[in-house]
């Protein structure tokens, strides 16, 4: 790991490898376990599960788009945003994603895959940032899209989300007074909870490493590490101010928050602290100056 | 997308490597004969201007490299009469704009400038070279050379952020073979001007 410490790209790649092994292990191992426990019936369950999963990943972009009430940038009068993203995509020779504007005062941005993908920005972000700082955030999102971060995060987070859902369903049932605990429930719940417990640190490590990776890529794409550093600090100040004033609407959609450039209130561990991200951008800037 | 690109993508290092990939300026000279075909076969003479689009790096060393490029172009100005100027567009990208009635001189100057970026190890910052064409009725067309891909694609803006796909199709069909034309139209990035009706570098 000494080499990896000196080489950020290698460290990023190692964590990527770990995650891909976990995801591939779960996708291959899960059906095998079911096959061995329940025979062909188990395999059928696994195949159905995988089909549902692919359907979910396939439908995710349009689900997010309709859930967020997003407008394409061109119809929202921000054709310039689309043109800037086209230019950034050209820099890394990637197909340009569709840019969509979400009416939300909290500054944030996120991407979801599917074709060339969609890049969401909130009106709060557009009000807060302009010029090179906005461009840096767009480049960060473009890098995440190129790395399929939203898809991998969705796959990784599934056990955690599933456990939380089961826990909620169970406690709702208990409160309702009609809780019939059966053996099957426990047999399913224990391994799922175990997987969730194990996958949680991997998810956190993965998510943080990918944020650093996208920061680096954005700095290289724009040639301007300082702009991203300033943008992150600016977004962070607004968030701190909002949290202190508690002005956020609890019912507002939070998907952009969870997958966004800064974390949602619900899962702050998913992103490294802004101060650390800025420190890494500073060292990139120093590298750039000293050659 | 190649297998290794997919691996790099999933491992999370692709965007950075792609942004630092070396430029490929070799096929720029194909434009010399393309100018002749454009005028003879399609009645599309040179607009008398070409431009190099690049992305800056916030460093003293890069600024010095750009100074060197300007010095080379100044020397060329005395020799061939190709004038040049600089421009930064609304998207934060930089342009070197070259003007000369002789297309041959435009191609040579673009190549000189691009080659200097490559020599200074900033080839990866080169985005595209644009060669302008204009008909007598005012219709404009551009051949865009992508340094990332080492290939050309046509760009024909019409009106406000609309492309004349029919004309682009025609240019691709007629010039294919003479120029290395990008086959995948997803990579025919539009190069919109800041104001409709002007050159992309205006």
Short mmCIF file of C-alpha atoms in Angstrom, two decimals:
data_model
loop_
_atom_site.label_atom_id
_atom_site.label_comp_id
_atom_site.label_asym_id
_atom_site.label_seq_id
_atom_site.Cartn_x
_atom_site.Cartn_y
_atom_site.Cartn_z
CA UNK A 1 0.00 0.00 0.00
CA UNK A 2 3.05 2.28 0.21
CA UNK A 3 2.97 2.71 -3.54
CA UNK A 4 -0.76 3.38 -3.42
CA UNK A 5 -0.24 6.10 -0.82
CA UNK A 6 2.06 7.94 -3.16
CA UNK A 7 -0.09 7.39 -6.22
CA UNK A 8 -3.67 8.67 -5.84
CA UNK A 9 -4.83 7.04 -9.10
CA UNK A 10 -3.60 3.64 -7.93
CA UNK A 11 -5.36 4.03 -4.58
CA UNK A 12 -8.57 5.00 -6.39
CA UNK A 13 -8.23 1.99 -8.67
CA UNK A 14 -7.61 -0.40 -5.73
CA UNK A 15 -10.77 0.74 -3.97
CA UNK A 16 -12.62 0.44 -7.29
CA UNK A 17 -11.34 -3.14 -7.61
CA UNK A 18 -12.52 -3.96 -4.07
CA UNK A 19 -15.99 -2.65 -4.81
CA UNK A 20 -16.28 -4.41 -8.14
CA UNK A 21 -15.30 -7.69 -6.40
CA UNK A 22 -17.93 -7.12 -3.71
CA UNK A 23 -20.66 -6.33 -6.25
CA UNK A 24 -19.65 -9.20 -8.55
CA UNK A 25 -19.39 -11.52 -5.53
CA UNK A 26 -22.90 -10.60 -4.40
CA UNK A 27 -24.32 -10.96 -7.92
CA UNK A 28 -22.73 -14.39 -8.46
CA UNK A 29 -22.65 -15.64 -4.86
CA UNK A 30 -26.23 -14.69 -3.96
CA UNK A 31 -27.86 -16.90 -6.62
CA UNK A 32 -25.41 -19.74 -5.79
CA UNK A 33 -26.36 -19.61 -2.09
CA UNK A 34 -30.05 -19.58 -2.97
CA UNK A 35 -29.49 -22.48 -5.39
CA UNK A 36 -27.77 -24.56 -2.71
CA UNK A 37 -30.40 -23.79 -0.04
CA UNK A 38 -33.61 -23.97 -2.04
CA UNK A 39 -32.53 -25.80 -5.19
CA UNK A 40 -33.96 -24.77 -8.53
CA UNK A 41 -36.69 -22.72 -6.84
CA UNK A 42 -33.96 -20.62 -5.24
CA UNK A 43 -32.29 -20.13 -8.58
CA UNK A 44 -35.58 -18.95 -10.07
CA UNK A 45 -35.91 -16.44 -7.20
CA UNK A 46 -32.36 -15.22 -7.88
CA UNK A 47 -32.98 -14.82 -11.62
CA UNK A 48 -36.17 -12.84 -10.90
CA UNK A 49 -34.21 -10.70 -8.44
CA UNK A 50 -31.50 -9.95 -10.99
CA UNK A 51 -34.10 -9.08 -13.61
CA UNK A 52 -35.81 -6.72 -11.18
CA UNK A 53 -32.44 -5.18 -10.37
CA UNK A 54 -31.62 -4.55 -14.04
CA UNK A 55 -35.07 -3.07 -14.51
CA UNK A 56 -34.48 -0.77 -11.52
CA UNK A 57 -31.11 0.40 -12.87
CA UNK A 58 -32.62 0.86 -16.31
CA UNK A 59 -35.58 2.87 -15.02
CA UNK A 60 -33.58 4.85 -12.46
CA UNK A 61 -32.79 7.90 -14.64
CA UNK A 62 -36.39 8.50 -15.69
CA UNK A 63 -37.63 7.77 -12.13
CA UNK A 64 -35.24 10.34 -10.73
CA UNK A 65 -36.10 12.84 -13.45
CA UNK A 66 -39.88 12.61 -12.90
CA UNK A 67 -39.49 12.42 -9.10
CA UNK A 68 -37.40 15.59 -9.07
CA UNK A 69 -39.57 17.60 -11.43
CA UNK A 70 -36.53 18.47 -13.53
CA UNK A 71 -36.63 20.62 -16.67
CA UNK A 72 -34.12 20.20 -19.54
CA UNK A 73 -31.64 23.11 -19.40
CA UNK A 74 -32.53 24.18 -22.93
CA UNK A 75 -36.23 24.67 -22.10
CA UNK A 76 -35.31 26.24 -18.74
CA UNK A 77 -33.58 29.04 -20.64
CA UNK A 78 -30.09 27.78 -19.74
CA UNK A 79 -28.88 26.48 -23.11
CA UNK A 80 -25.47 27.87 -22.12
CA UNK A 81 -25.20 25.14 -19.42
CA UNK A 82 -25.73 22.44 -22.03
CA UNK A 83 -23.12 24.06 -24.28
CA UNK A 84 -20.60 24.18 -21.41
CA UNK A 85 -21.20 20.51 -20.56
CA UNK A 86 -20.81 19.61 -24.26
CA UNK A 87 -17.43 21.34 -24.23
CA UNK A 88 -16.32 19.57 -21.03
CA UNK A 89 -17.46 16.20 -22.42
CA UNK A 90 -15.41 16.89 -25.53
CA UNK A 91 -12.33 17.38 -23.33
CA UNK A 92 -12.54 13.76 -22.14
CA UNK A 93 -14.12 12.51 -25.37
CA UNK A 94 -17.27 11.29 -23.63
CA UNK A 95 -20.81 11.50 -25.01
CA UNK A 96 -22.38 14.66 -23.57
CA UNK A 97 -25.15 14.04 -21.00
CA UNK A 98 -28.45 15.93 -21.02
CA UNK A 99 -28.43 18.78 -18.48
CA UNK A 100 -31.59 19.23 -16.39
CA UNK A 101 -32.46 21.95 -13.89
CA UNK A 102 -34.19 20.99 -10.61
CA UNK A 103 -36.22 23.64 -8.82
CA UNK A 104 -34.63 23.39 -5.36
CA UNK A 105 -33.07 26.26 -3.38
CA UNK A 106 -30.39 23.97 -1.87
CA UNK A 107 -27.19 24.12 -3.97
CA UNK A 108 -26.37 20.68 -5.35
CA UNK A 109 -25.68 18.66 -8.49
CA UNK A 110 -25.91 14.96 -9.35
CA UNK A 111 -25.84 12.54 -12.26
CA UNK A 112 -27.66 9.36 -13.19
CA UNK A 113 -26.63 6.95 -15.96
CA UNK A 114 -28.58 5.52 -18.85
CA UNK A 115 -27.39 6.30 -22.40
CA UNK A 116 -25.20 9.38 -22.25
CA UNK A 117 -26.77 10.05 -18.81
CA UNK A 118 -28.39 13.06 -17.23
CA UNK A 119 -26.70 15.76 -15.17
CA UNK A 120 -28.95 17.51 -12.63
CA UNK A 121 -28.24 20.93 -11.19
CA UNK A 122 -30.44 22.72 -8.65
CA UNK A 123 -31.56 26.31 -9.09
CA UNK A 124 -29.82 26.92 -5.74
CA UNK A 125 -26.50 25.93 -7.31
CA UNK A 126 -27.08 28.18 -10.34
CA UNK A 127 -27.89 31.10 -8.04
CA UNK A 128 -24.77 30.49 -5.98
CA UNK A 129 -22.12 29.71 -8.58
CA UNK A 130 -21.15 31.01 -11.98
CA UNK A 131 -18.25 30.97 -14.40
CA UNK A 132 -15.26 28.80 -13.52
CA UNK A 133 -16.71 27.56 -10.22
CA UNK A 134 -19.89 26.27 -11.84
CA UNK A 135 -17.79 24.75 -14.60
CA UNK A 136 -15.68 22.91 -12.02
CA UNK A 137 -18.79 21.39 -10.40
CA UNK A 138 -20.12 20.32 -13.81
CA UNK A 139 -16.75 18.68 -14.57
CA UNK A 140 -16.90 16.79 -11.24
CA UNK A 141 -20.33 15.45 -12.14
CA UNK A 142 -19.20 14.52 -15.64
CA UNK A 143 -16.34 12.48 -14.15
CA UNK A 144 -18.77 10.66 -11.82
CA UNK A 145 -20.97 9.85 -14.78
CA UNK A 146 -17.94 8.52 -16.69
CA UNK A 147 -17.12 6.30 -13.70
CA UNK A 148 -20.71 4.97 -13.37
CA UNK A 149 -20.66 6.11 -9.74
CA UNK A 150 -24.44 6.45 -9.40
CA UNK A 151 -25.01 2.90 -10.69
CA UNK A 152 -22.32 1.35 -8.48
CA UNK A 153 -23.54 3.29 -5.45
CA UNK A 154 -27.09 2.07 -6.08
CA UNK A 155 -25.90 -1.55 -6.26
CA UNK A 156 -23.75 -1.19 -3.13
CA UNK A 157 -26.39 0.59 -1.11
CA UNK A 158 -29.13 -1.95 -1.89
CA UNK A 159 -28.52 -4.22 1.17
CA UNK A 160 -28.43 -1.17 3.46
CA UNK A 161 -31.62 0.28 1.98
CA UNK A 162 -33.29 -3.16 2.08
CA UNK A 163 -32.41 -3.68 5.76
CA UNK A 164 -33.61 -0.20 6.69
CA UNK A 165 -36.86 -0.90 4.81
CA UNK A 166 -37.36 -4.23 6.60
CA UNK A 167 -36.57 -2.68 9.96
CA UNK A 168 -39.12 0.06 9.34
CA UNK A 169 -41.75 -2.43 8.17
CA UNK A 170 -41.14 -4.62 11.22
CA UNK A 171 -41.39 -1.76 13.72
CA UNK A 172 -44.50 -0.39 11.97
CA UNK A 173 -46.08 -3.83 12.29
CA UNK A 174 -45.12 -4.06 15.98
CA UNK A 175 -46.59 -0.64 16.71
CA UNK A 176 -49.74 -1.64 14.86
CA UNK A 177 -50.00 -4.60 17.22
CA UNK A 178 -50.21 -7.25 14.50
CA UNK A 179 -46.68 -8.53 14.44
CA UNK A 180 -46.49 -12.22 13.66
CA UNK A 181 -42.85 -13.13 13.88
CA UNK A 182 -42.17 -16.21 11.78
CA UNK A 183 -38.99 -18.21 11.46
CA UNK A 184 -38.68 -17.37 7.76
CA UNK A 185 -38.51 -13.67 8.54
CA UNK A 186 -35.56 -14.18 10.86
CA UNK A 187 -33.79 -16.52 8.43
CA UNK A 188 -33.98 -13.86 5.72
CA UNK A 189 -33.34 -10.89 8.02
CA UNK A 190 -30.14 -12.15 9.63
CA UNK A 191 -28.04 -12.65 6.47
CA UNK A 192 -29.38 -9.45 4.92
CA UNK A 193 -28.53 -7.47 8.05
CA UNK A 194 -25.11 -9.11 8.11
CA UNK A 195 -24.48 -8.17 4.47
CA UNK A 196 -25.71 -4.63 5.20
CA UNK A 197 -23.37 -4.38 8.20
CA UNK A 198 -20.44 -5.57 6.12
CA UNK A 199 -21.25 -3.50 3.07
CA UNK A 200 -21.66 -0.26 5.04
CA UNK A 201 -17.93 0.45 5.53
CA UNK A 202 -17.23 -0.61 1.94
CA UNK A 203 -19.93 1.77 0.74
CA UNK A 204 -18.47 4.64 2.78
CA UNK A 205 -14.90 3.94 1.63
CA UNK A 206 -16.02 3.58 -1.97
CA UNK A 207 -18.15 6.70 -2.00
CA UNK A 208 -15.42 8.84 -0.46
CA UNK A 209 -12.70 7.55 -2.76
CA UNK A 210 -14.89 8.19 -5.78
CA UNK A 211 -15.58 11.75 -4.65
CA UNK A 212 -11.83 12.37 -4.41
CA UNK A 213 -11.36 10.76 -7.83
CA UNK A 214 -14.02 12.99 -9.39
CA UNK A 215 -12.47 16.05 -7.71
CA UNK A 216 -9.08 15.20 -9.20
CA UNK A 217 -10.58 14.57 -12.63
CA UNK A 218 -12.52 17.85 -12.50
CA UNK A 219 -9.34 19.74 -11.58
CA UNK A 220 -7.48 18.14 -14.48
CA UNK A 221 -10.31 18.63 -16.98
CA UNK A 222 -10.71 22.33 -16.16
CA UNK A 223 -7.00 22.88 -15.43
CA UNK A 224 -8.21 24.85 -12.42
CA UNK A 225 -8.12 23.07 -9.01
CA UNK A 226 -8.70 26.37 -7.18
CA UNK A 227 -12.08 26.89 -8.83
CA UNK A 228 -13.44 23.56 -7.54
CA UNK A 229 -12.00 24.25 -4.08
CA UNK A 230 -13.74 27.61 -3.90
CA UNK A 231 -17.00 26.18 -5.24
CA UNK A 232 -17.00 23.42 -2.59
CA UNK A 233 -16.31 25.92 0.19
CA UNK A 234 -19.07 28.17 -1.04
CA UNK A 235 -21.62 25.31 -1.19
CA UNK A 236 -20.53 24.14 2.25
CA UNK A 237 -21.03 27.60 3.79
CA UNK A 238 -24.58 27.80 2.42
CA UNK A 239 -25.35 24.31 3.73
CA UNK A 240 -24.01 25.14 7.18
CA UNK A 241 -26.10 28.30 7.19
CA UNK A 242 -29.23 26.41 6.10
CA UNK A 243 -28.71 23.72 8.72
CA UNK A 244 -28.25 26.32 11.45
CA UNK A 245 -31.40 28.13 10.35
CA UNK A 246 -33.17 24.79 9.73
CA UNK A 247 -34.86 26.19 6.68
CA UNK A 248 -34.80 22.94 4.73
CA UNK A 249 -38.09 21.37 3.86
CA UNK A 250 -38.19 17.87 5.33
CA UNK A 251 -40.48 16.65 2.56
CA UNK A 252 -38.28 17.93 -0.26
CA UNK A 253 -36.86 15.22 -2.54
CA UNK A 254 -33.43 14.22 -1.34
CA UNK A 255 -32.17 12.05 -4.19
CA UNK A 256 -29.95 14.78 -5.54
CA UNK A 257 -28.64 15.16 -2.02
CA UNK A 258 -27.69 11.49 -1.67
CA UNK A 259 -25.96 11.24 -5.05
CA UNK A 260 -24.92 14.87 -5.15
CA UNK A 261 -21.63 16.75 -5.07
CA UNK A 262 -22.21 17.39 -1.36
CA UNK A 263 -23.92 14.80 0.86
CA UNK A 264 -27.52 14.72 1.95
CA UNK A 265 -28.25 15.30 5.64
CA UNK A 266 -29.18 11.61 5.96
CA UNK A 267 -25.81 10.15 4.94
CA UNK A 268 -23.02 12.67 5.66
CA UNK A 269 -20.36 9.91 5.82
CA UNK A 270 -20.72 9.30 2.08
CA UNK A 271 -18.55 12.30 1.26
CA UNK A 272 -15.18 13.37 2.71
CA UNK A 273 -15.27 16.64 4.69
CA UNK A 274 -14.99 19.65 2.40
CA UNK A 275 -11.85 20.80 4.24
CA UNK A 276 -10.07 17.55 3.29
CA UNK A 277 -11.23 17.77 -0.31
CA UNK A 278 -9.96 21.34 -0.52
CA UNK A 279 -6.62 20.27 0.99
CA UNK A 280 -6.20 17.65 -1.77
CA UNK A 281 -7.08 20.23 -4.41
CA UNK A 282 -4.46 22.52 -2.93
CA UNK A 283 -1.80 19.84 -3.30
CA UNK A 284 -2.85 19.40 -6.93
CA UNK A 285 -2.47 23.14 -7.43
CA UNK A 286 1.01 23.02 -5.87
CA UNK A 287 1.90 20.09 -8.15
CA UNK A 288 0.69 22.10 -11.13
CA UNK A 289 2.83 25.10 -10.19
CA UNK A 290 6.03 23.21 -9.36
CA UNK A 291 5.65 21.02 -12.46
CA UNK B 1 -15.56 1.59 -25.94
CA UNK B 2 -12.61 -0.75 -25.54
CA UNK B 3 -12.28 -3.31 -22.76
CA UNK B 4 -9.57 -1.36 -20.93
CA UNK B 5 -11.62 1.83 -21.13
CA UNK B 6 -14.49 0.01 -19.41
CA UNK B 7 -12.15 -1.29 -16.71
CA UNK B 8 -10.69 2.18 -16.09
CA UNK B 9 -14.19 3.57 -16.02
CA UNK B 10 -15.43 1.15 -13.35
CA UNK B 11 -12.21 1.55 -11.37
CA UNK B 12 -12.79 5.30 -11.27
CA UNK B 13 -9.69 6.58 -13.06
CA UNK B 14 -10.96 7.01 -16.60
CA UNK B 15 -11.97 10.68 -16.64
CA UNK B 16 -8.54 11.77 -15.42
CA UNK B 17 -6.59 9.63 -17.90
CA UNK B 18 -8.82 10.74 -20.76
CA UNK B 19 -8.27 14.39 -19.85
CA UNK B 20 -4.50 13.90 -20.01
CA UNK B 21 -4.38 11.84 -23.20
CA UNK B 22 -1.83 13.10 -25.73
CA UNK B 23 -3.01 15.07 -28.74
CA UNK B 24 -2.87 13.68 -32.23
CA UNK B 25 -2.14 16.59 -34.63
CA UNK B 26 -0.88 14.36 -37.47
CA UNK B 27 -3.93 14.44 -39.71
CA UNK B 28 -4.25 18.24 -39.71
CA UNK B 29 -2.59 18.47 -43.11
CA UNK B 30 -5.44 16.54 -44.73
CA UNK B 31 -7.23 19.87 -44.63
CA UNK B 32 -5.04 21.30 -47.41
CA UNK B 33 -6.63 19.19 -50.13
CA UNK B 34 -10.04 19.30 -48.44
CA UNK B 35 -10.05 23.09 -49.00
CA UNK B 36 -9.72 22.44 -52.76
CA UNK B 37 -12.52 19.85 -52.81
CA UNK B 38 -14.81 22.05 -50.74
CA UNK B 39 -14.46 24.90 -53.23
CA UNK B 40 -14.34 22.93 -56.48
CA UNK B 41 -17.04 20.30 -55.78
CA UNK B 42 -19.31 21.99 -53.25
CA UNK B 43 -18.86 25.66 -54.08
CA UNK B 44 -17.83 26.26 -50.47
CA UNK B 45 -14.79 28.57 -50.43
CA UNK B 46 -12.68 29.26 -47.35
CA UNK B 47 -14.11 31.85 -44.94
CA UNK B 48 -10.55 33.13 -44.62
CA UNK B 49 -10.29 32.09 -41.00
CA UNK B 50 -9.40 29.09 -38.85
CA UNK B 51 -9.04 28.71 -35.10
CA UNK B 52 -7.50 26.55 -32.42
CA UNK B 53 -9.55 25.90 -29.29
CA UNK B 54 -7.77 24.93 -26.07
CA UNK B 55 -8.39 24.63 -22.37
CA UNK B 56 -6.06 26.60 -20.11
CA UNK B 57 -4.18 25.34 -17.05
CA UNK B 58 -4.01 27.68 -14.07
CA UNK B 59 -0.22 27.67 -13.89
CA UNK B 60 2.69 29.98 -14.67
CA UNK B 61 4.28 27.32 -16.85
CA UNK B 62 1.21 27.08 -19.07
CA UNK B 63 1.04 30.86 -19.45
CA UNK B 64 4.68 30.76 -20.61
CA UNK B 65 3.82 28.03 -23.14
CA UNK B 66 1.01 30.18 -24.56
CA UNK B 67 3.48 33.09 -24.83
CA UNK B 68 5.76 30.83 -26.87
CA UNK B 69 2.88 29.90 -29.18
CA UNK B 70 2.15 33.58 -29.69
CA UNK B 71 5.83 34.27 -30.45
CA UNK B 72 5.80 31.58 -33.14
CA UNK B 73 2.62 32.96 -34.67
CA UNK B 74 4.05 36.51 -34.62
CA UNK B 75 7.07 35.28 -36.55
CA UNK B 76 4.73 33.54 -39.00
CA UNK B 77 2.70 36.74 -39.39
CA UNK B 78 5.74 38.50 -40.84
CA UNK B 79 6.48 35.63 -43.18
CA UNK B 80 3.06 34.62 -44.53
CA UNK B 81 0.83 37.52 -43.55
CA UNK B 82 -1.41 35.23 -41.41
CA UNK B 83 -2.80 37.47 -38.67
CA UNK B 84 -3.78 36.07 -35.27
CA UNK B 85 -5.65 37.12 -32.16
CA UNK B 86 -6.76 35.58 -28.86
CA UNK B 87 -10.25 35.14 -27.46
CA UNK B 88 -11.81 33.56 -24.35
CA UNK B 89 -15.37 32.29 -24.86
CA UNK B 90 -18.30 32.16 -22.44
CA UNK B 91 -17.48 28.54 -21.52
CA UNK B 92 -13.99 29.48 -20.31
CA UNK B 93 -12.19 27.97 -23.31
CA UNK B 94 -9.45 29.84 -25.15
CA UNK B 95 -9.04 30.41 -28.85
CA UNK B 96 -6.22 31.37 -31.18
CA UNK B 97 -7.88 32.82 -34.27
CA UNK B 98 -5.97 32.93 -37.55
CA UNK B 99 -6.95 34.92 -40.62
CA UNK B 100 -5.50 34.58 -44.09
CA UNK B 101 -6.96 34.45 -47.60
CA UNK B 102 -4.68 31.54 -48.47
CA UNK B 103 -6.06 28.31 -46.88
CA UNK B 104 -2.65 26.67 -47.19
CA UNK B 105 -1.20 29.27 -44.80
CA UNK B 106 -4.10 28.72 -42.37
CA UNK B 107 -3.41 24.97 -42.19
CA UNK B 108 0.33 25.58 -41.72
CA UNK B 109 -0.23 28.14 -38.95
CA UNK B 110 -2.72 25.92 -37.08
CA UNK B 111 -0.23 23.08 -37.28
CA UNK B 112 2.62 25.28 -36.01
CA UNK B 113 0.55 26.45 -33.05
CA UNK B 114 -0.70 22.94 -32.23
CA UNK B 115 2.78 21.49 -32.55
CA UNK B 116 4.15 24.07 -30.11
CA UNK B 117 1.54 23.02 -27.51
CA UNK B 118 2.57 19.40 -28.02
CA UNK B 119 6.28 20.25 -27.74
CA UNK B 120 5.62 22.02 -24.44
CA UNK B 121 3.80 18.91 -23.12
CA UNK B 122 0.41 20.61 -23.23
CA UNK B 123 -0.96 18.66 -26.19
CA UNK B 124 -3.70 17.24 -23.96
CA UNK B 125 -5.09 20.75 -23.49
CA UNK B 126 -5.84 21.06 -27.23
CA UNK B 127 -9.53 20.52 -27.87
CA UNK B 128 -10.17 21.22 -31.54
CA UNK B 129 -9.09 23.09 -34.64
CA UNK B 130 -11.84 24.70 -36.72
CA UNK B 131 -11.62 25.58 -40.39
CA UNK B 132 -14.29 27.97 -41.64
CA UNK B 133 -16.10 27.91 -45.00
CA UNK B 134 -18.65 30.37 -46.34
CA UNK B 135 -20.80 30.35 -49.45
CA UNK B 136 -21.67 33.49 -51.41
CA UNK B 137 -25.23 33.34 -49.92
CA UNK B 138 -23.77 33.45 -46.38
CA UNK B 139 -24.22 29.73 -45.47
CA UNK B 140 -21.45 28.68 -43.12
CA UNK B 141 -19.81 25.35 -42.48
CA UNK B 142 -16.87 24.21 -40.38
CA UNK B 143 -14.61 21.24 -40.43
CA UNK B 144 -13.66 20.49 -36.84
CA UNK B 145 -10.49 18.52 -36.13
CA UNK B 146 -10.68 16.70 -32.82
CA UNK B 147 -7.24 16.35 -31.22
CA UNK B 148 -8.65 13.77 -28.81
CA UNK B 149 -9.64 11.50 -31.64
CA UNK B 150 -7.35 12.52 -34.51
CA UNK B 151 -10.39 12.84 -36.79
CA UNK B 152 -12.58 15.48 -38.42
CA UNK B 153 -16.31 16.13 -38.26
CA UNK B 154 -18.52 18.71 -39.98
CA UNK B 155 -20.36 21.39 -38.00
CA UNK B 156 -22.98 23.50 -39.80
CA UNK B 157 -24.81 25.90 -37.47
CA UNK B 158 -28.02 27.46 -38.70
CA UNK B 159 -30.06 29.94 -36.71
CA UNK B 160 -30.00 29.82 -32.91
CA UNK B 161 -28.41 26.58 -31.74
CA UNK B 162 -29.69 24.50 -34.63
CA UNK B 163 -27.60 22.36 -36.90
CA UNK B 164 -28.08 21.83 -40.59
CA UNK B 165 -27.92 18.02 -40.42
CA UNK B 166 -28.52 17.66 -44.13
CA UNK B 167 -25.49 19.77 -45.00
CA UNK B 168 -23.37 17.96 -42.40
CA UNK B 169 -24.42 14.64 -43.93
CA UNK B 170 -23.44 15.89 -47.37
CA UNK B 171 -20.05 17.20 -46.25
CA UNK B 172 -19.33 13.90 -44.49
CA UNK B 173 -20.28 11.91 -47.58
CA UNK B 174 -18.25 13.98 -50.04
CA UNK B 175 -15.10 14.43 -47.95
CA UNK B 176 -14.98 10.96 -46.38
CA UNK B 177 -11.82 9.22 -47.53
CA UNK B 178 -10.07 12.49 -48.20
CA UNK B 179 -10.32 13.37 -44.52
CA UNK B 180 -10.37 10.95 -41.60
CA UNK B 181 -14.03 11.55 -40.64
CA UNK B 182 -15.31 10.64 -37.16
CA UNK B 183 -17.79 7.80 -37.74
CA UNK B 184 -19.70 8.06 -34.45
CA UNK B 185 -21.99 11.10 -34.59
CA UNK B 186 -22.26 11.23 -30.78
CA UNK B 187 -18.80 12.78 -30.96
CA UNK B 188 -19.77 15.52 -33.41
CA UNK B 189 -19.77 18.07 -30.58
CA UNK B 190 -21.44 21.36 -31.44
CA UNK B 191 -19.15 24.41 -31.17
CA UNK B 192 -21.79 27.12 -30.66
CA UNK B 193 -20.72 30.73 -30.96
CA UNK B 194 -21.42 33.00 -27.98
CA UNK B 195 -23.89 34.91 -30.17
CA UNK B 196 -25.93 33.28 -32.98
CA UNK B 197 -24.78 34.03 -36.52
CA UNK B 198 -21.12 34.62 -35.68
CA UNK B 199 -18.13 32.28 -35.84
CA UNK B 200 -17.73 29.83 -32.93
CA UNK B 201 -14.66 31.79 -31.87
CA UNK B 202 -16.44 35.14 -31.73
#
